[in-house]
mmCIF file of C-alpha atoms and ligand atoms in Angstrom:
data_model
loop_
_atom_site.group_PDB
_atom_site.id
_atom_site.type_symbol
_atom_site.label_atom_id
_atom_site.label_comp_id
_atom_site.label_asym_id
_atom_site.label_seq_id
_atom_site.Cartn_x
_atom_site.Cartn_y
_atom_site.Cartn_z
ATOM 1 C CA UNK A 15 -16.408 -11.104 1.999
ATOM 2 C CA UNK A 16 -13.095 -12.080 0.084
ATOM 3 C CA UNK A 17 -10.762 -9.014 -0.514
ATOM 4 C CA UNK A 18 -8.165 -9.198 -2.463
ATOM 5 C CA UNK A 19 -5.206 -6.754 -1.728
ATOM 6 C CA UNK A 20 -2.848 -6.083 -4.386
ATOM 7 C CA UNK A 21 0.136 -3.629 -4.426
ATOM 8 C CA UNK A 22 3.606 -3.109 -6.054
ATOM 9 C CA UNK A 23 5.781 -3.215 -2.823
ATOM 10 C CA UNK A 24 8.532 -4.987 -0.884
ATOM 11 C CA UNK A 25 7.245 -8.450 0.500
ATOM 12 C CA UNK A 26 7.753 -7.282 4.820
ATOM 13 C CA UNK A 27 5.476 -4.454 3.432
ATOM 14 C CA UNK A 28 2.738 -6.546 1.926
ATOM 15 C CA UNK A 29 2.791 -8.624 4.909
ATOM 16 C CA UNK A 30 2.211 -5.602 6.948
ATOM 17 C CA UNK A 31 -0.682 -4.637 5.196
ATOM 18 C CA UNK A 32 -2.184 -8.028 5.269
ATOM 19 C CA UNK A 33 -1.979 -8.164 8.878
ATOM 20 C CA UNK A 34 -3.463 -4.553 9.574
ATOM 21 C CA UNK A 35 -5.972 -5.059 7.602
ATOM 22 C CA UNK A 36 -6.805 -8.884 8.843
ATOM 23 C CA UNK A 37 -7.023 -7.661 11.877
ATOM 24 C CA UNK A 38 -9.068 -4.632 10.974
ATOM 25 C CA UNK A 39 -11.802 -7.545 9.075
ATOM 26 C CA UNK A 40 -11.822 -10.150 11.825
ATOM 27 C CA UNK A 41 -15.074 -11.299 9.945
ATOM 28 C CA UNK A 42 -13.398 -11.445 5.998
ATOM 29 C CA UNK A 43 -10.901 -12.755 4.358
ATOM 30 C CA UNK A 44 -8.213 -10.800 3.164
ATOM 31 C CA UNK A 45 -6.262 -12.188 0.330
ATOM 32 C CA UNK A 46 -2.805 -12.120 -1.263
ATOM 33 C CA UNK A 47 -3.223 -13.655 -4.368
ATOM 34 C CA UNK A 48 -5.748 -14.458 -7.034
ATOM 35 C CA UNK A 49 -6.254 -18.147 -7.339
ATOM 36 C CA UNK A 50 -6.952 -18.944 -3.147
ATOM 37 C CA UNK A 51 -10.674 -18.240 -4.150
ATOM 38 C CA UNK A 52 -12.568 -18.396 -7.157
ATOM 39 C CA UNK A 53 -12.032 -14.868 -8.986
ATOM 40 C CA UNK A 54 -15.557 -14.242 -9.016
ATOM 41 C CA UNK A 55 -15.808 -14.615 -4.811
ATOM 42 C CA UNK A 56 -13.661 -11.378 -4.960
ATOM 43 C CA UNK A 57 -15.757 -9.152 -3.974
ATOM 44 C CA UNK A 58 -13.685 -6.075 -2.956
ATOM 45 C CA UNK A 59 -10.051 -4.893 -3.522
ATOM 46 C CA UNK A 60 -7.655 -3.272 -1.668
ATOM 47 C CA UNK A 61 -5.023 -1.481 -3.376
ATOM 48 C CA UNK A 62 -1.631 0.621 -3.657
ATOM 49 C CA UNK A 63 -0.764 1.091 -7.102
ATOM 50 C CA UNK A 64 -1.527 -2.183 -8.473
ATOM 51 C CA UNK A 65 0.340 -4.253 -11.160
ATOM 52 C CA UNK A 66 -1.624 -3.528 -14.802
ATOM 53 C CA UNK A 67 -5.003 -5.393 -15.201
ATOM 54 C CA UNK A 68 -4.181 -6.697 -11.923
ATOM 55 C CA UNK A 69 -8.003 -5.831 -11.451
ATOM 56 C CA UNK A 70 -8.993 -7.681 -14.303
ATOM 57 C CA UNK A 71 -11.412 -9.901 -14.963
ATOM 58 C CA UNK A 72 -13.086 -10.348 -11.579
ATOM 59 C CA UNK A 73 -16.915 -10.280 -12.016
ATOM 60 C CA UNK A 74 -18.024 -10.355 -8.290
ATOM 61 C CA UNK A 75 -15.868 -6.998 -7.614
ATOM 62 C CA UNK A 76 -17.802 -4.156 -5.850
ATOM 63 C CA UNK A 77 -15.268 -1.963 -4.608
ATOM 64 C CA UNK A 78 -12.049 -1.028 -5.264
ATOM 65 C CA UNK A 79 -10.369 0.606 -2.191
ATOM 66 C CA UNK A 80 -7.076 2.496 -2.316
ATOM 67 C CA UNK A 81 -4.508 2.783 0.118
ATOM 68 C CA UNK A 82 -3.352 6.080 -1.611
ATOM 69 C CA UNK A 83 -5.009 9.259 -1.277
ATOM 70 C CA UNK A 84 -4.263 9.697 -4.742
ATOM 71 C CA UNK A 85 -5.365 7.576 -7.404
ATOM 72 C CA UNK A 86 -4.108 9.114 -10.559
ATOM 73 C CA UNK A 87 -1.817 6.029 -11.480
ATOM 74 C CA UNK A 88 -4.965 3.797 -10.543
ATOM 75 C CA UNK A 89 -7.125 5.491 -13.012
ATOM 76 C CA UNK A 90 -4.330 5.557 -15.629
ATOM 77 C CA UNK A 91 -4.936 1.258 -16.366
ATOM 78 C CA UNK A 92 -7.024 1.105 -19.065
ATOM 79 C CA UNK A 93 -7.814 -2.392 -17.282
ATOM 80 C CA UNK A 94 -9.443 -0.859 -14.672
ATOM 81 C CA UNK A 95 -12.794 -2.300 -14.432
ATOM 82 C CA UNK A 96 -15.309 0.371 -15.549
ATOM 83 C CA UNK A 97 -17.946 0.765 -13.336
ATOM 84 C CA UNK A 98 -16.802 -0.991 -9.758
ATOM 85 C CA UNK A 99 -16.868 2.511 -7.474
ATOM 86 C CA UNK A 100 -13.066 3.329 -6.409
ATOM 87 C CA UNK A 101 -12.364 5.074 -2.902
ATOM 88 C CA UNK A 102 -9.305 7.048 -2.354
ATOM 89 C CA UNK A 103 -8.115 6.732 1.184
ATOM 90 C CA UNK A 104 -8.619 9.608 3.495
ATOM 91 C CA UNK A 105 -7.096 9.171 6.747
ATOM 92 C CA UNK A 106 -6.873 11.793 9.716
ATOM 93 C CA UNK A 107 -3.815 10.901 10.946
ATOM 94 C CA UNK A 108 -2.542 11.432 6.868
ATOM 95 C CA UNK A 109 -4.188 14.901 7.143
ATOM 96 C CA UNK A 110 -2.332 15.573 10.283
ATOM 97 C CA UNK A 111 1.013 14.671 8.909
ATOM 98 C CA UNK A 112 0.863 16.931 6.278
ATOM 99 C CA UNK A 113 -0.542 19.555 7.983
ATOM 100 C CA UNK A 114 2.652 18.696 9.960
ATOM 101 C CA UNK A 115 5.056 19.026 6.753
ATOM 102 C CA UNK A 116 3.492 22.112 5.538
ATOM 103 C CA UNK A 117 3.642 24.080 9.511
ATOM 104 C CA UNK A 118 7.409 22.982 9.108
ATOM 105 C CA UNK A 119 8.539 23.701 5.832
ATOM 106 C CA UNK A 120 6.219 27.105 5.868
ATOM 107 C CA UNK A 121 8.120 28.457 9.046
ATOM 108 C CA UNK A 122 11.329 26.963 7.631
ATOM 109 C CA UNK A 123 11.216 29.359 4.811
ATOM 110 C CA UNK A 124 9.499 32.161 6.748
ATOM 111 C CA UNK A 125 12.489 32.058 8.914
ATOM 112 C CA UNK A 126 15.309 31.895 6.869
ATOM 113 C CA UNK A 127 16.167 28.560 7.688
ATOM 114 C CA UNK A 128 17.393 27.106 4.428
ATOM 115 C CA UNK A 129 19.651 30.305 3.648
ATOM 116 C CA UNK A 130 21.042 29.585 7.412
ATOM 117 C CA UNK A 131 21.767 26.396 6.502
ATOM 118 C CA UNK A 132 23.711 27.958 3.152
ATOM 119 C CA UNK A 133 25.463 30.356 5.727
ATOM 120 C CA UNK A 134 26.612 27.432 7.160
ATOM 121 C CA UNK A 135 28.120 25.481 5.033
ATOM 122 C CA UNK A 136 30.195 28.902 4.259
ATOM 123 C CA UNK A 137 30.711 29.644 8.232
ATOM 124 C CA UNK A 138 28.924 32.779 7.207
ATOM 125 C CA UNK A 139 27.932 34.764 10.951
ATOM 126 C CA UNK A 140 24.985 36.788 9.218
ATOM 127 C CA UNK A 141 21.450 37.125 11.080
ATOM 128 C CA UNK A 142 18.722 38.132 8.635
ATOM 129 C CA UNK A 143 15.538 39.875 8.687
ATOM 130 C CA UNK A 144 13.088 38.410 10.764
ATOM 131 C CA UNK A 145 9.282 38.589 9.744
ATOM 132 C CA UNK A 146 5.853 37.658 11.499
ATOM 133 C CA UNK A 147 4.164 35.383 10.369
ATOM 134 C CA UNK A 148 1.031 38.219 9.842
ATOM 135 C CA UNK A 149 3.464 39.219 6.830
ATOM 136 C CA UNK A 150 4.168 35.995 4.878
ATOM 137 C CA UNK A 151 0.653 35.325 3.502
ATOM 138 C CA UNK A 152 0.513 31.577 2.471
ATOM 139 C CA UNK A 153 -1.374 29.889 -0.572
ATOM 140 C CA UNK A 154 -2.325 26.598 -0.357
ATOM 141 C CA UNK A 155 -3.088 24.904 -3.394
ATOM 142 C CA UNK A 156 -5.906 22.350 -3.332
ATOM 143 C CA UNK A 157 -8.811 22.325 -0.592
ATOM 144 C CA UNK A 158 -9.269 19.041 -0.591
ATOM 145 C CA UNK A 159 -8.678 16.670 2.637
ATOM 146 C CA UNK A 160 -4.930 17.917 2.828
ATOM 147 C CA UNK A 161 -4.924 21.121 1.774
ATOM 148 C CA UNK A 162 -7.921 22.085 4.118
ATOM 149 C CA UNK A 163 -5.979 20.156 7.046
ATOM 150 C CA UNK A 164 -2.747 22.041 5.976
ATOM 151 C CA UNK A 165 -4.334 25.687 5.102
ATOM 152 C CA UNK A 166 -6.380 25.771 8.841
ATOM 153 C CA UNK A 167 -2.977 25.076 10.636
ATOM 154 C CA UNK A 168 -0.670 27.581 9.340
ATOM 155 C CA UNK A 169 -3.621 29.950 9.689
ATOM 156 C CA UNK A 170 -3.816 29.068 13.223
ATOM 157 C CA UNK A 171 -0.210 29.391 13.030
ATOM 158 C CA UNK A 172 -1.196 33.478 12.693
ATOM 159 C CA UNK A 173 -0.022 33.442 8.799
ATOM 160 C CA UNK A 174 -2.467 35.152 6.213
ATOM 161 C CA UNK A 175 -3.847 31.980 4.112
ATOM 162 C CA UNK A 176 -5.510 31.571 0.811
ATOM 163 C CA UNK A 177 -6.781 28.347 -0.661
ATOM 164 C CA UNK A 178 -6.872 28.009 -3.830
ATOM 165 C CA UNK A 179 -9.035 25.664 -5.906
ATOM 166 C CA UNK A 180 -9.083 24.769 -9.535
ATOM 167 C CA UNK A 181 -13.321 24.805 -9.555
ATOM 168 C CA UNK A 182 -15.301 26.827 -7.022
ATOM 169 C CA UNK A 183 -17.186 23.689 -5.227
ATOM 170 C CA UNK A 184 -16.299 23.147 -1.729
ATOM 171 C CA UNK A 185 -16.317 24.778 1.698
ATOM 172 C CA UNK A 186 -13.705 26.889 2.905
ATOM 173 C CA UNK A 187 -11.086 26.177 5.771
ATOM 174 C CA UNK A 188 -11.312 28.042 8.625
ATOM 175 C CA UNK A 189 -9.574 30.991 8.867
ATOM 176 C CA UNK A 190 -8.394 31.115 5.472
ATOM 177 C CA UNK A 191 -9.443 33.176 2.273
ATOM 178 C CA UNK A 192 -11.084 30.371 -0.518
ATOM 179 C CA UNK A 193 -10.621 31.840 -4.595
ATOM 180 C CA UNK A 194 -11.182 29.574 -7.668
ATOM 181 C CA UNK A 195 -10.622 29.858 -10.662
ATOM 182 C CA UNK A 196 -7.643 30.604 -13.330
ATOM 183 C CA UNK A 197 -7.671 33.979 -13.170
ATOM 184 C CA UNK A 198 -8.049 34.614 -9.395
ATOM 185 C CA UNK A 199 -4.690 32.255 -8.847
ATOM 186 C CA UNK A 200 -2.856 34.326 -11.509
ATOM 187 C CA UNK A 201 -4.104 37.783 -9.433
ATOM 188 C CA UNK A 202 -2.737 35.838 -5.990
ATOM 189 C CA UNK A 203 0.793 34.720 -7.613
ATOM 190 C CA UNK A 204 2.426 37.770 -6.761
ATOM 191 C CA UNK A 205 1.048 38.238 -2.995
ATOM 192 C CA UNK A 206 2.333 34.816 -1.797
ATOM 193 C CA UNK A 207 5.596 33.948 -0.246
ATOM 194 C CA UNK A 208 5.140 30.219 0.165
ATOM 195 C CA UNK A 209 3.093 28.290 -2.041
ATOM 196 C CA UNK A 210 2.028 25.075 -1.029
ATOM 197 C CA UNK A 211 0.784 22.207 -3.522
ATOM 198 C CA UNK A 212 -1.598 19.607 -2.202
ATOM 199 C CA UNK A 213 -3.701 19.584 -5.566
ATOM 200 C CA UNK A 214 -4.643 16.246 -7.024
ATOM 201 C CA UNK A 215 -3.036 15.272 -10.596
ATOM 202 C CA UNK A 216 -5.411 15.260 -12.930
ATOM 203 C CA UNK A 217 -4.791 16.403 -16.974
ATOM 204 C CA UNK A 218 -5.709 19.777 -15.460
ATOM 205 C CA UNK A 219 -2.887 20.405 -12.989
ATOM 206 C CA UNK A 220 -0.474 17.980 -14.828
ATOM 207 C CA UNK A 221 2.485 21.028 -15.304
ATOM 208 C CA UNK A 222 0.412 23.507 -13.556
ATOM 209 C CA UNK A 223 3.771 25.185 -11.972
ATOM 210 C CA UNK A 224 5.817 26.291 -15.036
ATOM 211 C CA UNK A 225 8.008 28.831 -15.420
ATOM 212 C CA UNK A 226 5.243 31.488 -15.989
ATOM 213 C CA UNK A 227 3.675 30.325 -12.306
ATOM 214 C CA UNK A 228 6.930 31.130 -10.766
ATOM 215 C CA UNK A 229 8.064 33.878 -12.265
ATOM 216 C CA UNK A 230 4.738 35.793 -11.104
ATOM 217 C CA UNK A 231 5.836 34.805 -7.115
ATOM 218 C CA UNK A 232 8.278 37.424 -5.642
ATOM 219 C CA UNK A 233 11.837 36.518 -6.163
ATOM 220 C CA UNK A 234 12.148 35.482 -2.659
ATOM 221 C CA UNK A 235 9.090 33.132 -2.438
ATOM 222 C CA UNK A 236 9.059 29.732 -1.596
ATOM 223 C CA UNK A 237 7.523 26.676 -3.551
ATOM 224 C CA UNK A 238 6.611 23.584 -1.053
ATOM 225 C CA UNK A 239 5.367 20.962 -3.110
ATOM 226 C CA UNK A 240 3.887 18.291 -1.122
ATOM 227 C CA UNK A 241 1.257 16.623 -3.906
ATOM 228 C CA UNK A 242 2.724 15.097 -7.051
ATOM 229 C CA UNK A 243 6.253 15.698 -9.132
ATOM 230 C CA UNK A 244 4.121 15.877 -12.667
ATOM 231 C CA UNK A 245 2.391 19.545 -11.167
ATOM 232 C CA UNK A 246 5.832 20.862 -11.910
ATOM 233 C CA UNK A 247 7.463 21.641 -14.909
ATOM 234 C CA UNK A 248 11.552 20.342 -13.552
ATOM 235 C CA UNK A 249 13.313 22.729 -16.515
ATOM 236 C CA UNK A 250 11.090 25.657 -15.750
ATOM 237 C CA UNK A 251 11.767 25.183 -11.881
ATOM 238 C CA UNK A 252 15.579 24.708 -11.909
ATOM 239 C CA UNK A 253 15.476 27.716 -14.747
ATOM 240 C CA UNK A 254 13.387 30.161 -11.841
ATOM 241 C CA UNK A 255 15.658 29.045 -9.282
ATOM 242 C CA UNK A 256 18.556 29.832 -11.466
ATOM 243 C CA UNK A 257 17.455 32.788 -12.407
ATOM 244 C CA UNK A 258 16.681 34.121 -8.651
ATOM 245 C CA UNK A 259 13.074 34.343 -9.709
ATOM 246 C CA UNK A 260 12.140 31.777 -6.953
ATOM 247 C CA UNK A 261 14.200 31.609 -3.625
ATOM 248 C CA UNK A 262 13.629 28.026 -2.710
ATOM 249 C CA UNK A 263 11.820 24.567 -3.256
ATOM 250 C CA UNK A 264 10.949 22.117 -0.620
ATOM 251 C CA UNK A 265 10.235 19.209 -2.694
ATOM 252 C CA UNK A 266 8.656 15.527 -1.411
ATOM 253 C CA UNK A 267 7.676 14.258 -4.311
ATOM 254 C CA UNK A 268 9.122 13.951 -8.336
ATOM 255 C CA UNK A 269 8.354 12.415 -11.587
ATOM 256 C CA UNK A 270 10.677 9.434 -10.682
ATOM 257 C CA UNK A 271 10.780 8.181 -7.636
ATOM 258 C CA UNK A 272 13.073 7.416 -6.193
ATOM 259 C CA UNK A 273 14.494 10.752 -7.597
ATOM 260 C CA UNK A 274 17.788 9.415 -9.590
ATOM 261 C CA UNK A 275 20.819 9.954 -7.950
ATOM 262 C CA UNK A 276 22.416 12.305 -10.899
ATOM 263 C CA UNK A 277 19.571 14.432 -10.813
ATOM 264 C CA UNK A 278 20.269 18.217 -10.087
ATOM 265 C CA UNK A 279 17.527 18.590 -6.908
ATOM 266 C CA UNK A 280 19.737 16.486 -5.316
ATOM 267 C CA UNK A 281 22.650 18.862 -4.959
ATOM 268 C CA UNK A 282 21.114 22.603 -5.494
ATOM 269 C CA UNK A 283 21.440 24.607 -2.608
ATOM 270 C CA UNK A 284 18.226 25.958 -3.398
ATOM 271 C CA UNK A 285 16.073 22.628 -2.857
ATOM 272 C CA UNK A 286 15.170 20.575 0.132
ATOM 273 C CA UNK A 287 14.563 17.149 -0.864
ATOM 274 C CA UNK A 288 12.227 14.706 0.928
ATOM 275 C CA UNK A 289 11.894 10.980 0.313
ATOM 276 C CA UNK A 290 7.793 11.309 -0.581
ATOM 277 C CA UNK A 291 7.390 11.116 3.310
ATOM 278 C CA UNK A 292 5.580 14.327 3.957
ATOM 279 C CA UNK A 293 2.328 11.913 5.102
ATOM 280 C CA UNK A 294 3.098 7.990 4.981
ATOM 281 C CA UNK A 295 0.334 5.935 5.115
ATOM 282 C CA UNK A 296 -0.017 5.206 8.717
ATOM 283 C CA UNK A 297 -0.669 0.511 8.299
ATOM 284 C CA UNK A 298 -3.211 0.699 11.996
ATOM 285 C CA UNK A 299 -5.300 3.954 11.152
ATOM 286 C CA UNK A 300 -5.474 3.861 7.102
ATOM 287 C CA UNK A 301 -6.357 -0.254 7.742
ATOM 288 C CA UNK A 302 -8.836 1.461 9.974
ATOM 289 C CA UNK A 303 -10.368 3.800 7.575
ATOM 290 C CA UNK A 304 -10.356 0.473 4.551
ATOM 291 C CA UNK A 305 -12.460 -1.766 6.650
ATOM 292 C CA UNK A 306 -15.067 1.031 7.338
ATOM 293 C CA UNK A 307 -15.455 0.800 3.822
ATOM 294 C CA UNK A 308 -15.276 -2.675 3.544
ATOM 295 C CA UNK A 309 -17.992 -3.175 6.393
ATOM 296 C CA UNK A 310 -20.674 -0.537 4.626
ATOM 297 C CA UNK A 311 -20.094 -3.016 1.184
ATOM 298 C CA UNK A 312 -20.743 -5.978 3.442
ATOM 299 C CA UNK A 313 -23.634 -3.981 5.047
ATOM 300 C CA UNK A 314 -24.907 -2.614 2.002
ATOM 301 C CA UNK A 315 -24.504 1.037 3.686
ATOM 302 C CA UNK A 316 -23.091 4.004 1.657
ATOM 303 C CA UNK A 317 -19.310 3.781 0.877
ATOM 304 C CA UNK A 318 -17.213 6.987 1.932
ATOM 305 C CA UNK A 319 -14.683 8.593 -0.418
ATOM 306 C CA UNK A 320 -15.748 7.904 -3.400
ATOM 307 C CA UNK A 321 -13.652 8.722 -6.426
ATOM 308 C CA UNK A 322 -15.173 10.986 -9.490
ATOM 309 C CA UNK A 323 -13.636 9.324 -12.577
ATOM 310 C CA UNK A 324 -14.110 11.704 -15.162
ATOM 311 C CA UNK A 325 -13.052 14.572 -12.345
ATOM 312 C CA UNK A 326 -9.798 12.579 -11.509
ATOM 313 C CA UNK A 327 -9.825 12.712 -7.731
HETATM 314 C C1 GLV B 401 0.655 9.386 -1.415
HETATM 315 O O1 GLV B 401 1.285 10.103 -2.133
HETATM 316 C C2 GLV B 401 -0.729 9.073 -1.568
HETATM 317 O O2 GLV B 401 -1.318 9.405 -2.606
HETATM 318 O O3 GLV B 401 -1.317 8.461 -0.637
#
């Protein structure tokens, strides 16, 4: 089939992708452009982010496959053709990254790192309390492909995990404690001393982490947000860190990207910045995971990953 893969990205990266996933569909054509082929010989798309209606108008389309795990800004075109199923890409070796970035910032804040760091930059000798990890219970938000991934390590990791998701469908991860529901986060607030966010954004967890969130953590508690910048409220975050109602924010990922150089993350000793590489898409094994897709449309097999619309994810 012809695939046409479309993405808002630097030119050596769209050339990457075109050869992973060429190579990945020895037996289809992947495509650059619209115009090399008819637009209604387009029968799938592969896509980060695209340009605006850059879906548009192509009546042979069957699937829209995304590079991104998730698809919020995807959904967001109002161009988006209507009813041509849209997989979000789930990738191991993703999962295993961010297990990865959650094992490292968890035991950085269990351990005192970032308020070593502090010491540091003061020449301050002062070796604080050490705790096990049995006594820094974790909550993951999100159970989803990431936060499952993430929650099962850490509890392997020996700490105390609860996964928390926004409706009660889904298994739980192993070793971990599932709730749902409202309510049953605000009863967990004030028990966890890292919170980790791998929820998708969706109108429901748009701003989820406000002030009123944090405030309910202990004062010392850490926030590791790992999903999307628009689940947290920036005022109400810098106001709890202020305020020594939070202790410290790992943060990969903001509402601008890249995160302006004047803004204050950049420079509070509180905060841990990341350039949104907590999990980068892996070109081999996510090209991989695409042209499994792409092979069960050609096949006329059952596509994997299918997005919900009206859920969001
Ligand atoms: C990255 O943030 C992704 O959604 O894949």
């Amino acid at each position: 089939v012809n695939i046409l893969l479309s993405g808002q990205w630097r030119a050596d990266d769209q050339a990457a992708w075109q050869q992973a996933l060429q190579a990945a569909l020895p037996a289809h054509r992947v495509l650059v452009s619209r115009g090399e082929v008819a637009d209604a010989a387009i029968a799938a798309a592969i896509v980060a982010n695209p340009a605006p209606a850059a879906l548009a108008g192509l009546p042979g389309l069957r699937l829209i496959q995304s590079l991104w795990a998730g698809v919020e800004r995807l959904l967001a075109d109002p161009t988006l053709p209507a009813d041509v199923p849209i997989a979000r890409m789930v990738d191991p070796a993703m999962n295993q990254a961010m297990a990865e970035t959650a094992l490292w910032a968890t035991l950085s804040l269990h351990r005192g790192f970032p308020a070593y760091a502090r010491q540091q930059a003061d020449a301050c000798w002062q070796p604080l309390p050490q705790r096990r990890a049995d006594e820094v219970p974790v909550l993951v938000l999100g159970g989803g492909q990431m936060g499952g991934t993430a929650a099962e390590a850490l509890a392997r990791q020996g700490y105390p995990v609860t996964v928390w998701r926004r409706s009660a469908a889904g298994r739980s991860p192993d070793g971990c404690r599932a709730i749902a529901g409202m309510p049953a986060l605000r009863a967990a607030l004030p028990q966890a001393q890292v919170v980790i966010n791998l929820l998708p954004l969706t109108p429901q967890t748009a701003g989820l982490i406000d002030y009123g969130f944090l405030a309910a953590l202990p004062p010392d508690a850490g926030l590791v947000n790992l999903a999307r910048g628009a689940h947290v409220v920036d005022a109400d975050l810098l106001a709890a860190l202020d305020a020594g109602a939070l202790g410290h924010a790992v943060l990969d990922v903001f509402q601008t990207e890249p995160l302006p150089a004047d803004h204050r993350y950049w420079r509070h000793p509180r905060v841990t910045v990341l350039p949104h590489a907590a999990a980068m898409t892996d070109h081999r094994s996510a090209a991989a995971m695409a042209a499994r897709n792409i092979e069960a449309l050609a096949q006329g097999a059952p596509l994997a990953h299918l997005v919900a619309r009206d859920a969001g994810y």
